[in-house]
Short mmCIF file of N, CA, C and O in Angstrom, two decimals:
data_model
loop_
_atom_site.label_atom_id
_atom_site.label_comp_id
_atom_site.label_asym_id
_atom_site.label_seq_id
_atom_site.Cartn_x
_atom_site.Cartn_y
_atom_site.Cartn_z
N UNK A 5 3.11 -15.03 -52.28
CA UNK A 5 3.66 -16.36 -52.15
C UNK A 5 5.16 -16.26 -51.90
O UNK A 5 5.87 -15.58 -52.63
N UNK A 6 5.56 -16.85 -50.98
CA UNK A 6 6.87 -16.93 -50.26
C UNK A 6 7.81 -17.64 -51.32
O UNK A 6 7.37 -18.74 -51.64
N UNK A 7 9.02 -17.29 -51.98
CA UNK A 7 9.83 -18.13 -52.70
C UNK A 7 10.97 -18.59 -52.05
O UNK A 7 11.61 -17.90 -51.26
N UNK A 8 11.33 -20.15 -52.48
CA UNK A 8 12.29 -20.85 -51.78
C UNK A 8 13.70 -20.00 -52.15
O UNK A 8 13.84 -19.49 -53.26
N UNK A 9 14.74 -19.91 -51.05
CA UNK A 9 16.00 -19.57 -51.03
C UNK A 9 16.66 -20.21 -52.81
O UNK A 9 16.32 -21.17 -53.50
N UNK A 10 17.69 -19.14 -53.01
CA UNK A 10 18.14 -19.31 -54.00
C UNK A 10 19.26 -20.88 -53.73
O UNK A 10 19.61 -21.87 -54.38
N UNK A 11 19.45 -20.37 -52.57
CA UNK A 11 20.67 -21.28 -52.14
C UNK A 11 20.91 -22.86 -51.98
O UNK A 11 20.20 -23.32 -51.09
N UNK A 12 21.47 -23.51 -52.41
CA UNK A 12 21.10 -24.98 -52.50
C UNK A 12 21.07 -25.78 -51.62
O UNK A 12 20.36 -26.78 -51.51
N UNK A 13 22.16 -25.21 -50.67
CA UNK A 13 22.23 -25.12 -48.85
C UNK A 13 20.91 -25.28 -48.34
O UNK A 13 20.48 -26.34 -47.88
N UNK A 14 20.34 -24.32 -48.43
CA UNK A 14 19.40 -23.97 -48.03
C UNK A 14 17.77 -24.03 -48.08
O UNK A 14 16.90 -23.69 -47.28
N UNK A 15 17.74 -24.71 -49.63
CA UNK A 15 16.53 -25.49 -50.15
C UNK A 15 15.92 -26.35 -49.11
O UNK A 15 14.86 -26.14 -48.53
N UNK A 16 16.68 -27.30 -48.96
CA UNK A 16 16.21 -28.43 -47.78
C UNK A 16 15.30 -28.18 -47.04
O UNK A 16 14.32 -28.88 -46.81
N UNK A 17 15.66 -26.84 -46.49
CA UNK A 17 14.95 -26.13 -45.29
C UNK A 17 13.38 -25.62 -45.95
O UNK A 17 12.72 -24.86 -45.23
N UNK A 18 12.93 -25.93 -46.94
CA UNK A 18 11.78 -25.15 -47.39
C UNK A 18 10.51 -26.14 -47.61
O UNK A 18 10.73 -27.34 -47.44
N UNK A 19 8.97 -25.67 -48.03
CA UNK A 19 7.89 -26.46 -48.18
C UNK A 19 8.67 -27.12 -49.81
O UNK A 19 8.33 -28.17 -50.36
N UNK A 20 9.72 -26.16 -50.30
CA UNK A 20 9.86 -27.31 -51.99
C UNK A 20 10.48 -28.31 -51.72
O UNK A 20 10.24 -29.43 -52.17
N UNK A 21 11.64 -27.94 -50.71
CA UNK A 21 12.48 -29.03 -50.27
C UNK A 21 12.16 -30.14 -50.00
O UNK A 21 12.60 -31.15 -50.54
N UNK A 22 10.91 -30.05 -48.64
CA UNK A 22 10.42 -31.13 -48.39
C UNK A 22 9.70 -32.11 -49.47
O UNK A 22 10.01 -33.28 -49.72
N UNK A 23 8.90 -31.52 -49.91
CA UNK A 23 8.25 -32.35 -51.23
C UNK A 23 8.83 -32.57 -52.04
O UNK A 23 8.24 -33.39 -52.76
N UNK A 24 10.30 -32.13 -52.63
CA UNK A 24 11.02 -32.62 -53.47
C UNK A 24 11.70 -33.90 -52.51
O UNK A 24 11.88 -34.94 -53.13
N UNK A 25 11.95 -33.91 -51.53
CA UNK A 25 12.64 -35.34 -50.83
C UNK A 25 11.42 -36.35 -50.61
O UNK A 25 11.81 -37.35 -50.02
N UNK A 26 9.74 -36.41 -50.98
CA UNK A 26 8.93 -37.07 -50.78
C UNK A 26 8.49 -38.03 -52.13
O UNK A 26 8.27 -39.23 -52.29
N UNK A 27 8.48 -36.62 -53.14
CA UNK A 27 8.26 -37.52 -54.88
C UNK A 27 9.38 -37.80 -55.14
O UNK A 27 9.31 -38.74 -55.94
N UNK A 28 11.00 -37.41 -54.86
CA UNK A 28 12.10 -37.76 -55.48
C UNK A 28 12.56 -39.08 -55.57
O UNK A 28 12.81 -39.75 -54.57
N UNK A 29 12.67 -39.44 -56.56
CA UNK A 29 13.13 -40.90 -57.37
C UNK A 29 12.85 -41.23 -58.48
O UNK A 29 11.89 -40.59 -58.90
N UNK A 30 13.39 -42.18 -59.41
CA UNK A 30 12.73 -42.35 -60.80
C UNK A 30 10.94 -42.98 -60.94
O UNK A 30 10.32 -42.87 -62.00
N UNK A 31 10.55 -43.40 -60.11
CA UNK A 31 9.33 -44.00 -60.09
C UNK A 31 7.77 -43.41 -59.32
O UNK A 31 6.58 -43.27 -59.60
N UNK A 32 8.61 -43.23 -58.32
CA UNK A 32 7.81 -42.50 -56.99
C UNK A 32 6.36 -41.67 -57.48
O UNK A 32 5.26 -41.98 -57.01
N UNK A 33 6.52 -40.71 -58.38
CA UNK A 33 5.59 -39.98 -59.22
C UNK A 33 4.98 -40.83 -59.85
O UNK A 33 3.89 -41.00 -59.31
N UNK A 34 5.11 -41.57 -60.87
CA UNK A 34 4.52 -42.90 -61.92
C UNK A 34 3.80 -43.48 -60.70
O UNK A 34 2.58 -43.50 -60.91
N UNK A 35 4.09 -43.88 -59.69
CA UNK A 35 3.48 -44.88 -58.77
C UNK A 35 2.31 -44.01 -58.75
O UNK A 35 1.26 -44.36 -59.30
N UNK A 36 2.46 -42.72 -58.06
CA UNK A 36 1.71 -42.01 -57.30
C UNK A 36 0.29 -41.06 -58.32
O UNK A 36 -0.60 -40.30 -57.93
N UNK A 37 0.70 -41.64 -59.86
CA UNK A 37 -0.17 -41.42 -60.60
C UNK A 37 -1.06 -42.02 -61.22
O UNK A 37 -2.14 -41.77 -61.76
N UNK A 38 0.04 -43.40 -60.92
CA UNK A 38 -1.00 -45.01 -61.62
C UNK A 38 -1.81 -45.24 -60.24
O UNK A 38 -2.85 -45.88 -60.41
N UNK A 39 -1.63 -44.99 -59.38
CA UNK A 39 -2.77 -44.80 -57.97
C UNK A 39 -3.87 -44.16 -58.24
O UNK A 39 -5.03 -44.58 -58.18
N UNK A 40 -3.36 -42.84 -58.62
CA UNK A 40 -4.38 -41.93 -58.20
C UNK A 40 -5.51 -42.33 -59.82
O UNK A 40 -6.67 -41.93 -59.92
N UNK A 41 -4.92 -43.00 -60.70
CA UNK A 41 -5.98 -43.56 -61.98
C UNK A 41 -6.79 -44.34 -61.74
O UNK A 41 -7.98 -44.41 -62.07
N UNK A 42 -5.78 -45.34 -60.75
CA UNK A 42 -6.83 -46.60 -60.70
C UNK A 42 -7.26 -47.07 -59.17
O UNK A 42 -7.67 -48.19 -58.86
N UNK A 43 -7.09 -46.09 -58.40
CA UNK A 43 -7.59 -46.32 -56.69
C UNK A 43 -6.68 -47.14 -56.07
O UNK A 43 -5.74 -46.73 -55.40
N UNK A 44 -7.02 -48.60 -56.32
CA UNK A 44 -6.11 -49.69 -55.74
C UNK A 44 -5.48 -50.19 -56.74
O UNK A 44 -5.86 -50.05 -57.90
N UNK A 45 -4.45 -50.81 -56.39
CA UNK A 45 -3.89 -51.93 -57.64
C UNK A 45 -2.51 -52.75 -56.76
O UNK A 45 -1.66 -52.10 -56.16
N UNK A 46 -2.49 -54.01 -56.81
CA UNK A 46 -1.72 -55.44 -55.98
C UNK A 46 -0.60 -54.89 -56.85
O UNK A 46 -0.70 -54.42 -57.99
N UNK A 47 0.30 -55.00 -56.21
CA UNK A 47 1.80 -55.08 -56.58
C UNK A 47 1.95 -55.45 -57.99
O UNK A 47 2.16 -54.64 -58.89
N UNK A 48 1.85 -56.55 -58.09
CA UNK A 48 2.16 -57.09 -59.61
C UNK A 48 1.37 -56.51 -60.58
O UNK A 48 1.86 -56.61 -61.71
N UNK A 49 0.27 -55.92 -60.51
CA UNK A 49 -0.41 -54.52 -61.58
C UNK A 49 0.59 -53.68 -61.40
O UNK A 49 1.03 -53.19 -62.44
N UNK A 50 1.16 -53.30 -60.27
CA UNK A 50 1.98 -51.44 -59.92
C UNK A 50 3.27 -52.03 -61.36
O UNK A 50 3.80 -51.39 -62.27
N UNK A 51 3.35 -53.59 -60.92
CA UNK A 51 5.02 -54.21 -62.05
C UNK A 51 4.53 -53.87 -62.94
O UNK A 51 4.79 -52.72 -63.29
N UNK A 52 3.77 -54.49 -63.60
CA UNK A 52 3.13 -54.59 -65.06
C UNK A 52 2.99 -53.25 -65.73
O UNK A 52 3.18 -53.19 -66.94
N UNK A 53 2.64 -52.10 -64.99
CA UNK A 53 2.21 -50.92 -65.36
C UNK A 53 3.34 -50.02 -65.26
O UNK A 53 3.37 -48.90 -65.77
N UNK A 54 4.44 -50.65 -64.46
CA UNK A 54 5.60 -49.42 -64.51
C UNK A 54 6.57 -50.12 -65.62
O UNK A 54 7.39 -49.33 -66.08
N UNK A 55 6.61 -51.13 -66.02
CA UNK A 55 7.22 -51.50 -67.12
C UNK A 55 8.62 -52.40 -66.41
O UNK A 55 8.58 -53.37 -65.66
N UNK A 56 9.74 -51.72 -66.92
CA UNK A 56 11.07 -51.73 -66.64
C UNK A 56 12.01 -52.07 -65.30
O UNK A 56 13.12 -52.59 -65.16
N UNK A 57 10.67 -51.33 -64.08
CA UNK A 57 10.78 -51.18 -62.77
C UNK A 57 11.42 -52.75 -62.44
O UNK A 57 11.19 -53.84 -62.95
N UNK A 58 12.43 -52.28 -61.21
CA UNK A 58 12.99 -53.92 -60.58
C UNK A 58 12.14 -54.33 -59.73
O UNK A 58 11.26 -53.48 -59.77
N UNK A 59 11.78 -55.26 -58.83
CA UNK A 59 11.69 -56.01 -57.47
C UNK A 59 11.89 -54.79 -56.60
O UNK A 59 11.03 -53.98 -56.28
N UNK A 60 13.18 -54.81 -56.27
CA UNK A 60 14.03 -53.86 -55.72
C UNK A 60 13.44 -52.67 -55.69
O UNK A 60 13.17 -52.16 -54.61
N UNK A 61 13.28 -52.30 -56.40
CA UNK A 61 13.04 -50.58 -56.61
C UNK A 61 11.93 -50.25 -56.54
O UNK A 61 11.82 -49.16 -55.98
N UNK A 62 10.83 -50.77 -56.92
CA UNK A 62 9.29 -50.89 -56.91
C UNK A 62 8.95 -51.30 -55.29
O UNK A 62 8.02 -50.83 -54.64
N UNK A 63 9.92 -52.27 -54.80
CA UNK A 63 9.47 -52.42 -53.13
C UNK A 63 10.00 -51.06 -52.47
O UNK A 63 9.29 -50.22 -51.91
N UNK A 64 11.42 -51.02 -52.66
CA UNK A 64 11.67 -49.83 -51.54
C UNK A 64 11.20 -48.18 -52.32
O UNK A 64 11.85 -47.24 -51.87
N UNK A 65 10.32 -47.90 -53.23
CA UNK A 65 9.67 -46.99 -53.60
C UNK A 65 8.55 -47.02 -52.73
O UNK A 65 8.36 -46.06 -51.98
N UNK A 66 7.68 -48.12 -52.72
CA UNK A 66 6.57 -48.64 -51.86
C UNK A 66 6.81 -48.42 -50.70
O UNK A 66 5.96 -47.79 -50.07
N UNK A 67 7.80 -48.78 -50.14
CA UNK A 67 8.01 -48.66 -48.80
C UNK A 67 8.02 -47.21 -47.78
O UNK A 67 7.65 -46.91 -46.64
N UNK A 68 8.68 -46.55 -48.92
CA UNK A 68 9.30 -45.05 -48.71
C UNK A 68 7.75 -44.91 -48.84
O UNK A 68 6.97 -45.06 -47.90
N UNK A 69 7.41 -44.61 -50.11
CA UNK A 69 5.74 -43.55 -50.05
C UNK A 69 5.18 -43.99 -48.91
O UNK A 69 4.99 -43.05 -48.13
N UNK A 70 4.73 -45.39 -48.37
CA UNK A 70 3.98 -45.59 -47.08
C UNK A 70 4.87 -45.01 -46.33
O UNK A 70 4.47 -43.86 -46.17
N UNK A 71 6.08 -45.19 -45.66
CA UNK A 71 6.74 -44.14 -44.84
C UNK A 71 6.04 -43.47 -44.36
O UNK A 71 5.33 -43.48 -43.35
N UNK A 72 6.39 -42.37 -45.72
CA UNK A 72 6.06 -40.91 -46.12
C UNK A 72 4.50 -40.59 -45.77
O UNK A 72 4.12 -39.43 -45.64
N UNK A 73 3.83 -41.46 -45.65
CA UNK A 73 2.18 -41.30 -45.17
C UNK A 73 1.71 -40.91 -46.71
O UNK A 73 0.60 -40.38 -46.65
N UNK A 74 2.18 -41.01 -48.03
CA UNK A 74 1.44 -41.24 -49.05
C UNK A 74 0.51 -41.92 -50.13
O UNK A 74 -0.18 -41.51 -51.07
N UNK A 75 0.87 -43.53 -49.38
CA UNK A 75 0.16 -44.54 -49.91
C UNK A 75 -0.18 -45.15 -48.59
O UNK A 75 0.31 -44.89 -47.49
N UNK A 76 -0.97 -45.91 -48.86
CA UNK A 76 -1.62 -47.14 -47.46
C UNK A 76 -1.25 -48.50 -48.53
O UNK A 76 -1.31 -48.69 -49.75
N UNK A 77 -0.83 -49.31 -47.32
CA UNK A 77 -1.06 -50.91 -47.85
C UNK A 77 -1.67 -51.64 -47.11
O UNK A 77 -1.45 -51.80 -45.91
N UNK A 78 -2.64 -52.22 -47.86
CA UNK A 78 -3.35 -53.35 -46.74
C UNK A 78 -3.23 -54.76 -47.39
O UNK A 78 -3.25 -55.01 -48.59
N UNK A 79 -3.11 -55.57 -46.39
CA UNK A 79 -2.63 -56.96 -46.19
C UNK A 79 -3.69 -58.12 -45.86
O UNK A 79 -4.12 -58.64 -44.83
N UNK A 80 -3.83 -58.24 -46.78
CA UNK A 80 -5.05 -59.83 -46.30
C UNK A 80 -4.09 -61.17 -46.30
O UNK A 80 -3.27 -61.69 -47.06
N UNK A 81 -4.84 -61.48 -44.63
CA UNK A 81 -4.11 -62.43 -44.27
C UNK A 81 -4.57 -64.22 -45.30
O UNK A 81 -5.42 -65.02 -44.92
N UNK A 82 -4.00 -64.33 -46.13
CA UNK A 82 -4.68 -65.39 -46.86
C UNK A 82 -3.01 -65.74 -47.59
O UNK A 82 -1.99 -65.05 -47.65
N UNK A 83 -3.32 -67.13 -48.07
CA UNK A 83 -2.35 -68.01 -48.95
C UNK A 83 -2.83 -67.94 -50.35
O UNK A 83 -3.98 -68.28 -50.63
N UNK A 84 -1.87 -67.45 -51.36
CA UNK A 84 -1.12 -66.74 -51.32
C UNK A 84 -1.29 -64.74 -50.66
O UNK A 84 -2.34 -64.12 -50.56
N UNK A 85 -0.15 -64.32 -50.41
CA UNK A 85 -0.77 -63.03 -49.77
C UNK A 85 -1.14 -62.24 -50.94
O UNK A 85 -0.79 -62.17 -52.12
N UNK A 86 -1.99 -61.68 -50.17
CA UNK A 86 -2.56 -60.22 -51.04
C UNK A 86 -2.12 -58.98 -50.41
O UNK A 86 -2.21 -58.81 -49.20
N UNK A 87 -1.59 -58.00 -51.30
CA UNK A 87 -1.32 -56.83 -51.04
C UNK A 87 -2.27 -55.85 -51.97
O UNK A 87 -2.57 -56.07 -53.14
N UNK A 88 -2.64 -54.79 -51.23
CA UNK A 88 -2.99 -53.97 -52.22
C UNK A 88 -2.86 -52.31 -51.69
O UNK A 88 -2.81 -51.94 -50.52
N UNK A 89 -2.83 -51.59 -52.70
CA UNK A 89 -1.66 -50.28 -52.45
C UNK A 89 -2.44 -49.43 -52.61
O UNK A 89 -3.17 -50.02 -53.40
N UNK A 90 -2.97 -48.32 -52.46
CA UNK A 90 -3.96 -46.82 -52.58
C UNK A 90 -3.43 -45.58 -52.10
O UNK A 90 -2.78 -45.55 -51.06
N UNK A 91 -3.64 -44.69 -52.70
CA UNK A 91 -3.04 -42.88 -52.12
C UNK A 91 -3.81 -42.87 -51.10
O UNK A 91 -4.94 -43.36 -51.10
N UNK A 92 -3.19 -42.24 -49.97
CA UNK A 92 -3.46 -41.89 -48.52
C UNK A 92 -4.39 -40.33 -48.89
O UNK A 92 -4.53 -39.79 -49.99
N UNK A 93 -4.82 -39.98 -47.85
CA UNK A 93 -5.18 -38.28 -48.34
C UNK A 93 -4.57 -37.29 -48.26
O UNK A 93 -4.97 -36.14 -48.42
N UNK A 94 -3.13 -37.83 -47.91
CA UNK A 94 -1.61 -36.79 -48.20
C UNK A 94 -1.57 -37.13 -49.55
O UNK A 94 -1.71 -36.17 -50.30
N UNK A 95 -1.40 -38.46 -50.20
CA UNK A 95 -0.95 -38.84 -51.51
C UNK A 95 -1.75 -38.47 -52.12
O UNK A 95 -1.20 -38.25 -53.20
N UNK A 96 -3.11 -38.13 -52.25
CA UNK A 96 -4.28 -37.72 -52.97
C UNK A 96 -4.41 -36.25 -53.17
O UNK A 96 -4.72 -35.63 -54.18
N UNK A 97 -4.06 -35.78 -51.81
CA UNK A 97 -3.38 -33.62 -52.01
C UNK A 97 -2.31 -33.38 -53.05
O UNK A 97 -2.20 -32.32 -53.68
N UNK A 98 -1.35 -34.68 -53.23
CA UNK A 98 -0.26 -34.14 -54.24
C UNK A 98 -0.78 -34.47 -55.86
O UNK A 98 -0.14 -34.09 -56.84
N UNK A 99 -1.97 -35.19 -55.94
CA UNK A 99 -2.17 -35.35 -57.34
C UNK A 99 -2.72 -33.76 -58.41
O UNK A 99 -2.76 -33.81 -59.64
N UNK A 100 -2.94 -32.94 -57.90
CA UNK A 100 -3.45 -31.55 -58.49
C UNK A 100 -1.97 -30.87 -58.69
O UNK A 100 -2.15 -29.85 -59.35
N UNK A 101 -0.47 -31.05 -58.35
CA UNK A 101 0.81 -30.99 -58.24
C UNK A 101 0.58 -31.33 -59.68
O UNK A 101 0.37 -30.59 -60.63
N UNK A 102 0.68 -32.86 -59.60
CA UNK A 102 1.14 -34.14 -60.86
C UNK A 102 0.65 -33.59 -62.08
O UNK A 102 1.30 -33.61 -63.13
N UNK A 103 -0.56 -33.06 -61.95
CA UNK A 103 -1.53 -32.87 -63.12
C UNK A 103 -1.10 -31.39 -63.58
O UNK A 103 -1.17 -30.99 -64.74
N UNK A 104 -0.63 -30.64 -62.47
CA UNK A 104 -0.27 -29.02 -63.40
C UNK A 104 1.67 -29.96 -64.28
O UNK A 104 2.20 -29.99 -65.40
N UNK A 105 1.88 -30.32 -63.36
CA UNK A 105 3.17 -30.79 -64.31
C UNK A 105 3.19 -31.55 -65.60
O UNK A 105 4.13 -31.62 -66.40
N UNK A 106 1.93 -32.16 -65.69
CA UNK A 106 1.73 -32.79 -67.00
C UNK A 106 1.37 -32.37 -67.42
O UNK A 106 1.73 -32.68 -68.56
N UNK A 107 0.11 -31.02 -67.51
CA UNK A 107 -0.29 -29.64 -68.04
C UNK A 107 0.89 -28.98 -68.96
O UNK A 107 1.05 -28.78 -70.16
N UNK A 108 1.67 -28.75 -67.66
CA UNK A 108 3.18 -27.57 -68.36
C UNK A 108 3.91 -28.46 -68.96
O UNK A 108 4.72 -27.95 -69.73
N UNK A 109 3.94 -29.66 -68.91
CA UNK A 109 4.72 -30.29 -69.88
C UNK A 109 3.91 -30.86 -71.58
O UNK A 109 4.58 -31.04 -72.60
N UNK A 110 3.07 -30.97 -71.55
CA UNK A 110 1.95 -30.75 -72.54
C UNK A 110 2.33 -29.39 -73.36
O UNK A 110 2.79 -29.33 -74.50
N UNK A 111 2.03 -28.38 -72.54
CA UNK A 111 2.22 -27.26 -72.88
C UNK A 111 3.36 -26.40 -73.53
O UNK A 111 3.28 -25.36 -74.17
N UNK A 112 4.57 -27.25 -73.12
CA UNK A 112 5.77 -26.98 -73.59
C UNK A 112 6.59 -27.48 -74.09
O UNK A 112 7.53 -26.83 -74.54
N UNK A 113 6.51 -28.98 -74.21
CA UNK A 113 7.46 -30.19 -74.58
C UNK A 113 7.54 -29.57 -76.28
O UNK A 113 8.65 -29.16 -76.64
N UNK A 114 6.45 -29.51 -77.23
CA UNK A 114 6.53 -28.73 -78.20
C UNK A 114 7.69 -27.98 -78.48
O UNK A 114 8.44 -28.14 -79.44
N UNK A 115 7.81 -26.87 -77.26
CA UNK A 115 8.98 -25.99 -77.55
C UNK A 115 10.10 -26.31 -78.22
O UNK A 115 10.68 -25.89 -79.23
N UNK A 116 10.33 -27.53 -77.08
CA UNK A 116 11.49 -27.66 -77.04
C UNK A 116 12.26 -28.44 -78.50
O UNK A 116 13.37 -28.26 -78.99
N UNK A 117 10.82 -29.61 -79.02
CA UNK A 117 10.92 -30.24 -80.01
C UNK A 117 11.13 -29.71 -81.26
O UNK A 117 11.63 -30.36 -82.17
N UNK A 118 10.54 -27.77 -81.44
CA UNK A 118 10.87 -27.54 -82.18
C UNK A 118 12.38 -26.65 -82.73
O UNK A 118 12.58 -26.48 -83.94
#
């Protein structure tokens, strides 16, 4: 297995780089895990479930992951609108990622506590 450059320069340029500029943000991950729990879920579930999250930040998180080809949104044309949000099968490859990180953090948070 190939390891990314030490160099910080130079990170960018790598498979970590990239995926660190795809999950990077405070939410982006949380989104991409309350997805992958519950398949679909309308905006105002994604609010409710991220807690704290703004308007603001919860849209252009949304926005970015669809970007990014990690979530799909589909749009029913009806009064009031419906949105509803799901992992793409890029966003669905990164959930076995999510799950070793909550593994090693399981695994180690202990440590640190003690």
């Amino acid at each position: 297995m190939a390891s990314c450059p030490p160099s910080a320069s130079e990170i960018d340029e790598t498979g970590f780089g990239y995926t660190l500029s795809l999950i990077n943000g405070k939410y982006k991950m949380a989104i991409l895990y309350w997805l992958s729990e519950h398949g679909v879920l309308r905006y105002s579930q994604l609010k409710r479930d991220l807690g704290a999250i703004s308007h603001k930040t919860l849209s252009a998180s949304l926005k970015e992951l669809e970007s990014d080809g990690l979530l799909t949104r589909k749009e029913y044309p009806q009064i009031p609108p419906k949105v509803e949000y799901s992992l793409s099968e890029m966003g669905r490859s990164l959930i076995p990622i999510l799950d070793a990180m909550c593994q090693w953090g399981e695994d180690h948070r202990r440590d640190i506590e003690a």
